[in-house]
Short mmCIF file of N, CA and C and ligand atoms in Angstrom, two decimals:
data_model
loop_
_atom_site.label_atom_id
_atom_site.label_comp_id
_atom_site.label_asym_id
_atom_site.label_seq_id
_atom_site.Cartn_x
_atom_site.Cartn_y
_atom_site.Cartn_z
N UNK A 1 96.37 103.22 93.15
CA UNK A 1 97.81 103.08 93.42
C UNK A 1 98.48 104.44 93.45
N UNK A 2 99.36 104.62 94.41
CA UNK A 2 100.06 105.91 94.50
C UNK A 2 100.94 106.11 93.27
N UNK A 3 101.10 107.35 92.89
CA UNK A 3 101.92 107.65 91.70
C UNK A 3 103.37 107.25 91.93
N UNK A 4 103.86 107.51 93.13
CA UNK A 4 105.26 107.21 93.44
C UNK A 4 105.38 106.12 94.50
N UNK A 5 106.38 105.27 94.35
CA UNK A 5 106.61 104.21 95.34
C UNK A 5 107.13 104.84 96.63
N UNK A 6 107.06 104.04 97.70
CA UNK A 6 107.58 104.54 98.97
C UNK A 6 109.07 104.84 98.87
N UNK A 7 109.78 104.04 98.08
CA UNK A 7 111.23 104.26 97.94
C UNK A 7 111.52 105.59 97.26
N UNK A 8 110.71 105.91 96.24
CA UNK A 8 110.91 107.21 95.57
C UNK A 8 110.68 108.33 96.58
N UNK A 9 109.61 108.22 97.34
CA UNK A 9 109.29 109.27 98.32
C UNK A 9 110.39 109.38 99.38
N UNK A 10 110.91 108.21 99.80
CA UNK A 10 111.96 108.21 100.81
C UNK A 10 113.23 108.91 100.28
N UNK A 11 113.63 108.54 99.06
CA UNK A 11 114.86 109.13 98.51
C UNK A 11 114.66 110.59 98.11
N UNK A 12 113.42 110.97 97.84
CA UNK A 12 113.14 112.38 97.55
C UNK A 12 113.20 113.20 98.84
N UNK A 13 112.58 112.65 99.90
CA UNK A 13 112.53 113.40 101.16
C UNK A 13 113.85 113.38 101.91
N UNK A 14 114.56 112.25 101.82
CA UNK A 14 115.84 112.11 102.53
C UNK A 14 116.91 111.68 101.55
N UNK A 15 117.25 112.53 100.60
CA UNK A 15 118.22 112.11 99.59
C UNK A 15 119.59 111.79 100.20
N UNK A 16 120.18 110.68 99.73
CA UNK A 16 121.51 110.29 100.19
C UNK A 16 122.55 110.96 99.31
N UNK A 17 123.68 111.28 99.91
CA UNK A 17 124.85 111.77 99.15
C UNK A 17 124.64 113.11 98.44
N UNK A 18 123.88 114.00 99.07
CA UNK A 18 123.70 115.33 98.47
C UNK A 18 124.92 116.17 98.79
N UNK A 19 125.37 116.95 97.84
CA UNK A 19 126.45 117.90 98.11
C UNK A 19 127.52 117.90 97.06
N UNK A 20 128.66 118.43 97.48
CA UNK A 20 129.77 118.64 96.56
C UNK A 20 130.99 117.93 97.15
N UNK A 21 131.83 117.35 96.30
CA UNK A 21 133.12 116.83 96.78
C UNK A 21 134.18 117.82 96.29
N UNK A 22 134.79 118.53 97.24
CA UNK A 22 135.73 119.59 96.87
C UNK A 22 136.90 119.06 96.04
N UNK A 23 137.41 117.89 96.43
CA UNK A 23 138.58 117.36 95.71
C UNK A 23 138.18 116.19 94.80
N UNK A 24 137.01 116.32 94.21
CA UNK A 24 136.55 115.27 93.28
C UNK A 24 137.55 115.12 92.13
N UNK A 25 137.76 113.87 91.68
CA UNK A 25 138.63 113.73 90.50
C UNK A 25 137.83 113.41 89.25
N UNK A 26 136.51 113.51 89.34
CA UNK A 26 135.67 113.39 88.16
C UNK A 26 134.32 114.05 88.42
N UNK A 27 133.87 114.80 87.42
CA UNK A 27 132.58 115.49 87.56
C UNK A 27 131.80 115.31 86.27
N UNK A 28 130.51 115.06 86.41
CA UNK A 28 129.66 114.95 85.21
C UNK A 28 128.41 115.79 85.41
N UNK A 29 128.10 116.58 84.41
CA UNK A 29 126.88 117.40 84.50
C UNK A 29 126.05 117.20 83.25
N UNK A 30 124.77 116.97 83.46
CA UNK A 30 123.86 116.82 82.31
C UNK A 30 122.57 117.58 82.59
N UNK A 31 121.88 117.88 81.52
CA UNK A 31 120.60 118.56 81.65
C UNK A 31 119.62 117.99 80.66
N UNK A 32 118.37 118.15 80.97
CA UNK A 32 117.33 117.74 80.02
C UNK A 32 116.70 119.01 79.46
N UNK A 33 116.84 119.17 78.17
CA UNK A 33 116.39 120.42 77.53
C UNK A 33 114.89 120.62 77.65
N UNK A 34 114.15 119.52 77.68
CA UNK A 34 112.69 119.64 77.73
C UNK A 34 112.17 120.15 79.07
N UNK A 35 112.63 119.52 80.15
CA UNK A 35 112.10 119.92 81.46
C UNK A 35 113.00 120.94 82.15
N UNK A 36 114.24 121.08 81.66
CA UNK A 36 115.15 122.08 82.23
C UNK A 36 115.87 121.62 83.47
N UNK A 37 115.70 120.33 83.83
CA UNK A 37 116.35 119.84 85.04
C UNK A 37 117.84 119.59 84.80
N UNK A 38 118.63 119.80 85.86
CA UNK A 38 120.09 119.66 85.76
C UNK A 38 120.59 118.77 86.88
N UNK A 39 121.54 117.89 86.54
CA UNK A 39 122.11 116.99 87.53
C UNK A 39 123.64 117.03 87.43
N UNK A 40 124.28 117.12 88.58
CA UNK A 40 125.73 117.15 88.61
C UNK A 40 126.22 116.07 89.58
N UNK A 41 127.15 115.25 89.12
CA UNK A 41 127.68 114.16 89.94
C UNK A 41 129.17 114.39 90.19
N UNK A 42 129.58 114.24 91.42
CA UNK A 42 131.00 114.37 91.80
C UNK A 42 131.50 113.00 92.25
N UNK A 43 132.65 112.59 91.75
CA UNK A 43 133.22 111.30 92.15
C UNK A 43 134.61 111.47 92.72
N UNK A 44 134.88 110.69 93.75
CA UNK A 44 136.24 110.60 94.28
C UNK A 44 136.65 109.14 94.06
N UNK A 45 137.54 108.95 93.09
CA UNK A 45 137.92 107.59 92.71
C UNK A 45 139.37 107.33 93.12
N UNK A 46 139.56 106.22 93.81
CA UNK A 46 140.92 105.82 94.18
C UNK A 46 141.12 104.36 93.82
N UNK A 47 142.23 104.09 93.12
CA UNK A 47 142.52 102.72 92.67
C UNK A 47 141.32 102.09 91.95
N UNK A 48 140.68 102.90 91.11
CA UNK A 48 139.54 102.45 90.31
C UNK A 48 138.31 102.06 91.14
N UNK A 49 138.27 102.51 92.38
CA UNK A 49 137.08 102.26 93.22
C UNK A 49 136.44 103.62 93.53
N UNK A 50 135.12 103.66 93.45
CA UNK A 50 134.42 104.91 93.76
C UNK A 50 134.31 105.03 95.27
N UNK A 51 135.26 105.78 95.83
CA UNK A 51 135.33 105.92 97.29
C UNK A 51 134.22 106.83 97.79
N UNK A 52 133.89 107.85 97.01
CA UNK A 52 132.84 108.77 97.45
C UNK A 52 132.12 109.32 96.23
N UNK A 53 130.86 109.65 96.45
CA UNK A 53 130.05 110.21 95.36
C UNK A 53 129.02 111.15 95.97
N UNK A 54 128.88 112.30 95.33
CA UNK A 54 127.87 113.25 95.80
C UNK A 54 127.16 113.84 94.58
N UNK A 55 125.98 114.40 94.83
CA UNK A 55 125.26 114.99 93.70
C UNK A 55 124.56 116.29 94.08
N UNK A 56 124.37 117.10 93.05
CA UNK A 56 123.51 118.28 93.17
C UNK A 56 122.52 118.17 92.02
N UNK A 57 121.25 118.16 92.36
CA UNK A 57 120.23 118.05 91.31
C UNK A 57 119.21 119.18 91.46
N UNK A 58 119.05 119.91 90.40
CA UNK A 58 118.04 120.96 90.36
C UNK A 58 116.95 120.39 89.48
N UNK A 59 116.01 119.70 90.12
CA UNK A 59 115.01 119.03 89.30
C UNK A 59 113.84 118.51 90.08
N UNK A 60 113.08 117.67 89.42
CA UNK A 60 111.84 117.15 89.98
C UNK A 60 112.12 116.08 91.04
N UNK A 61 111.08 115.65 91.70
CA UNK A 61 111.20 114.63 92.75
C UNK A 61 111.84 113.36 92.21
N UNK A 62 111.44 112.94 91.03
CA UNK A 62 111.99 111.69 90.46
C UNK A 62 113.47 111.85 90.14
N UNK A 63 113.87 113.03 89.71
CA UNK A 63 115.28 113.26 89.40
C UNK A 63 116.11 113.22 90.68
N UNK A 64 115.58 113.78 91.74
CA UNK A 64 116.30 113.77 93.02
C UNK A 64 116.37 112.34 93.56
N UNK A 65 115.26 111.63 93.52
CA UNK A 65 115.25 110.24 94.00
C UNK A 65 116.18 109.38 93.14
N UNK A 66 116.19 109.62 91.83
CA UNK A 66 117.05 108.83 90.93
C UNK A 66 118.52 109.11 91.21
N UNK A 67 118.86 110.38 91.44
CA UNK A 67 120.26 110.72 91.75
C UNK A 67 120.68 110.04 93.04
N UNK A 68 119.80 110.13 94.04
CA UNK A 68 120.11 109.55 95.34
C UNK A 68 120.33 108.05 95.22
N UNK A 69 119.42 107.36 94.55
CA UNK A 69 119.54 105.91 94.40
C UNK A 69 120.76 105.54 93.56
N UNK A 70 121.00 106.30 92.49
CA UNK A 70 122.14 105.99 91.62
C UNK A 70 123.45 106.12 92.39
N UNK A 71 123.56 107.14 93.23
CA UNK A 71 124.81 107.31 93.99
C UNK A 71 124.98 106.14 94.97
N UNK A 72 123.87 105.70 95.56
CA UNK A 72 123.96 104.56 96.48
C UNK A 72 124.40 103.30 95.74
N UNK A 73 123.93 103.15 94.51
CA UNK A 73 124.24 101.93 93.74
C UNK A 73 125.70 101.86 93.29
N UNK A 74 126.35 103.03 93.15
CA UNK A 74 127.75 102.97 92.66
C UNK A 74 128.79 103.21 93.76
N UNK A 75 128.35 103.64 94.91
CA UNK A 75 129.29 103.95 95.99
C UNK A 75 130.04 102.68 96.41
N UNK A 76 131.37 102.77 96.45
CA UNK A 76 132.19 101.63 96.87
C UNK A 76 132.42 100.61 95.77
N UNK A 77 131.86 100.87 94.59
CA UNK A 77 131.97 99.90 93.49
C UNK A 77 133.15 100.24 92.58
N UNK A 78 133.67 99.23 91.87
CA UNK A 78 134.71 99.52 90.89
C UNK A 78 134.14 100.35 89.74
N UNK A 79 135.00 101.15 89.12
CA UNK A 79 134.58 102.00 88.00
C UNK A 79 133.92 101.16 86.91
N UNK A 80 134.50 99.98 86.63
CA UNK A 80 133.96 99.13 85.55
C UNK A 80 132.51 98.73 85.83
N UNK A 81 132.18 98.55 87.11
CA UNK A 81 130.81 98.18 87.46
C UNK A 81 129.87 99.38 87.34
N UNK A 82 130.37 100.55 87.77
CA UNK A 82 129.56 101.76 87.69
C UNK A 82 129.22 102.11 86.24
N UNK A 83 130.15 101.76 85.34
CA UNK A 83 129.93 102.01 83.90
C UNK A 83 128.69 101.28 83.39
N UNK A 84 128.39 100.16 84.04
CA UNK A 84 127.27 99.31 83.57
C UNK A 84 125.92 99.78 84.11
N UNK A 85 125.92 100.76 85.01
CA UNK A 85 124.65 101.16 85.63
C UNK A 85 123.70 101.75 84.58
N UNK A 86 122.51 101.20 84.54
CA UNK A 86 121.52 101.69 83.57
C UNK A 86 120.39 102.41 84.30
N UNK A 87 119.68 103.23 83.56
CA UNK A 87 118.54 103.92 84.17
C UNK A 87 117.49 102.91 84.60
N UNK A 88 117.44 101.78 83.90
CA UNK A 88 116.47 100.73 84.25
C UNK A 88 116.77 100.19 85.65
N UNK A 89 118.06 99.98 85.92
CA UNK A 89 118.45 99.47 87.25
C UNK A 89 118.10 100.49 88.33
N UNK A 90 118.29 101.77 88.01
CA UNK A 90 117.97 102.83 88.99
C UNK A 90 116.46 102.84 89.25
N UNK A 91 115.67 102.79 88.17
CA UNK A 91 114.21 102.82 88.32
C UNK A 91 113.73 101.57 89.06
N UNK A 92 114.34 100.41 88.77
CA UNK A 92 113.93 99.18 89.45
C UNK A 92 114.26 99.25 90.94
N UNK A 93 115.43 99.81 91.25
CA UNK A 93 115.83 99.92 92.66
C UNK A 93 114.89 100.85 93.42
N UNK A 94 114.24 101.74 92.69
CA UNK A 94 113.27 102.66 93.31
C UNK A 94 111.86 102.07 93.32
N UNK A 95 111.76 100.78 92.95
CA UNK A 95 110.46 100.10 92.82
C UNK A 95 109.59 100.76 91.75
N UNK A 96 110.25 101.25 90.72
CA UNK A 96 109.52 101.77 89.56
C UNK A 96 109.30 103.27 89.59
N UNK A 97 109.14 103.81 88.39
CA UNK A 97 108.79 105.23 88.21
C UNK A 97 107.62 105.28 87.24
N UNK A 98 106.78 106.30 87.33
CA UNK A 98 105.71 106.42 86.35
C UNK A 98 106.32 106.57 84.95
N UNK A 99 105.65 106.06 83.90
CA UNK A 99 106.23 106.07 82.55
C UNK A 99 106.74 107.45 82.10
N UNK A 100 106.00 108.50 82.43
CA UNK A 100 106.42 109.83 81.99
C UNK A 100 107.56 110.39 82.83
N UNK A 101 108.02 109.60 83.82
CA UNK A 101 109.13 110.05 84.67
C UNK A 101 110.39 109.20 84.46
N UNK A 102 110.34 108.31 83.49
CA UNK A 102 111.51 107.46 83.23
C UNK A 102 112.71 108.32 82.80
N UNK A 103 112.45 109.40 82.07
CA UNK A 103 113.57 110.23 81.61
C UNK A 103 114.38 110.81 82.78
N UNK A 104 113.76 110.91 83.94
CA UNK A 104 114.47 111.43 85.11
C UNK A 104 115.58 110.46 85.54
N UNK A 105 115.29 109.14 85.42
CA UNK A 105 116.31 108.15 85.77
C UNK A 105 117.40 108.10 84.69
N UNK A 106 117.01 108.44 83.46
CA UNK A 106 118.00 108.49 82.37
C UNK A 106 119.04 109.57 82.67
N UNK A 107 118.56 110.66 83.26
CA UNK A 107 119.47 111.76 83.61
C UNK A 107 120.55 111.26 84.59
N UNK A 108 120.15 110.41 85.54
CA UNK A 108 121.12 109.88 86.52
C UNK A 108 122.15 108.99 85.83
N UNK A 109 121.68 108.14 84.93
CA UNK A 109 122.61 107.27 84.19
C UNK A 109 123.60 108.13 83.39
N UNK A 110 123.07 109.14 82.72
CA UNK A 110 123.93 109.99 81.88
C UNK A 110 124.93 110.79 82.70
N UNK A 111 124.49 111.28 83.85
CA UNK A 111 125.40 112.09 84.68
C UNK A 111 126.57 111.24 85.17
N UNK A 112 126.27 110.00 85.56
CA UNK A 112 127.34 109.10 86.03
C UNK A 112 128.26 108.73 84.87
N UNK A 113 127.69 108.44 83.72
CA UNK A 113 128.51 108.12 82.53
C UNK A 113 129.46 109.27 82.21
N UNK A 114 128.91 110.48 82.30
CA UNK A 114 129.71 111.65 81.96
C UNK A 114 130.84 111.85 82.97
N UNK A 115 130.56 111.62 84.24
CA UNK A 115 131.59 111.75 85.26
C UNK A 115 132.68 110.69 85.04
N UNK A 116 132.27 109.49 84.67
CA UNK A 116 133.26 108.43 84.44
C UNK A 116 134.10 108.73 83.19
N UNK A 117 133.46 109.33 82.19
CA UNK A 117 134.21 109.75 80.99
C UNK A 117 135.25 110.78 81.39
N UNK A 118 134.84 111.70 82.25
CA UNK A 118 135.75 112.75 82.73
C UNK A 118 136.95 112.10 83.44
N UNK A 119 136.67 111.08 84.23
CA UNK A 119 137.73 110.36 84.95
C UNK A 119 138.72 109.75 83.95
N UNK A 120 138.19 109.06 82.93
CA UNK A 120 139.06 108.42 81.95
C UNK A 120 139.83 109.46 81.13
N UNK A 121 139.16 110.57 80.79
CA UNK A 121 139.85 111.63 80.02
C UNK A 121 141.02 112.20 80.81
N UNK A 122 140.80 112.40 82.10
CA UNK A 122 141.86 112.96 82.93
C UNK A 122 143.03 111.99 83.06
N UNK A 123 142.72 110.71 82.92
CA UNK A 123 143.78 109.71 83.01
C UNK A 123 144.46 109.50 81.66
N UNK A 124 143.93 110.19 80.66
CA UNK A 124 144.49 110.09 79.32
C UNK A 124 144.16 108.80 78.61
N UNK A 125 143.02 108.20 78.98
CA UNK A 125 142.63 106.95 78.32
C UNK A 125 141.62 107.20 77.23
FE1 FES B 1 112.91 116.41 84.18
FE2 FES B 1 112.26 114.80 86.07
S1 FES B 1 110.95 116.13 85.00
S2 FES B 1 114.22 115.15 85.26
#
């Protein structure tokens, strides 16, 4: 069996939503101290809906695929729904990750959580 699913390879080779949102109203950045990978998520939220999302990930193939899939999963969704996104859902949407690569999907969950926290902080909630 191949180490990575076709979906992981697809999102690694053709990542969706790569880049920066200049007028983002929420940003979340996280890193993993062990592997040194860094993920940054930009959100453009209007009326509590995630109108746009982009990411910059300096990391492994699984981290890039996880960022890409996570952004696809929250795009167009209400903030309350994006809050519920788990790394498990990201890994499942990618048809699985090898056990030693699960932490890469955790990075995506954390980056989105952090961006949403930033959104709420800016709103004074
Ligand atoms: Fe660190 Fe994948 S090896 S995020």
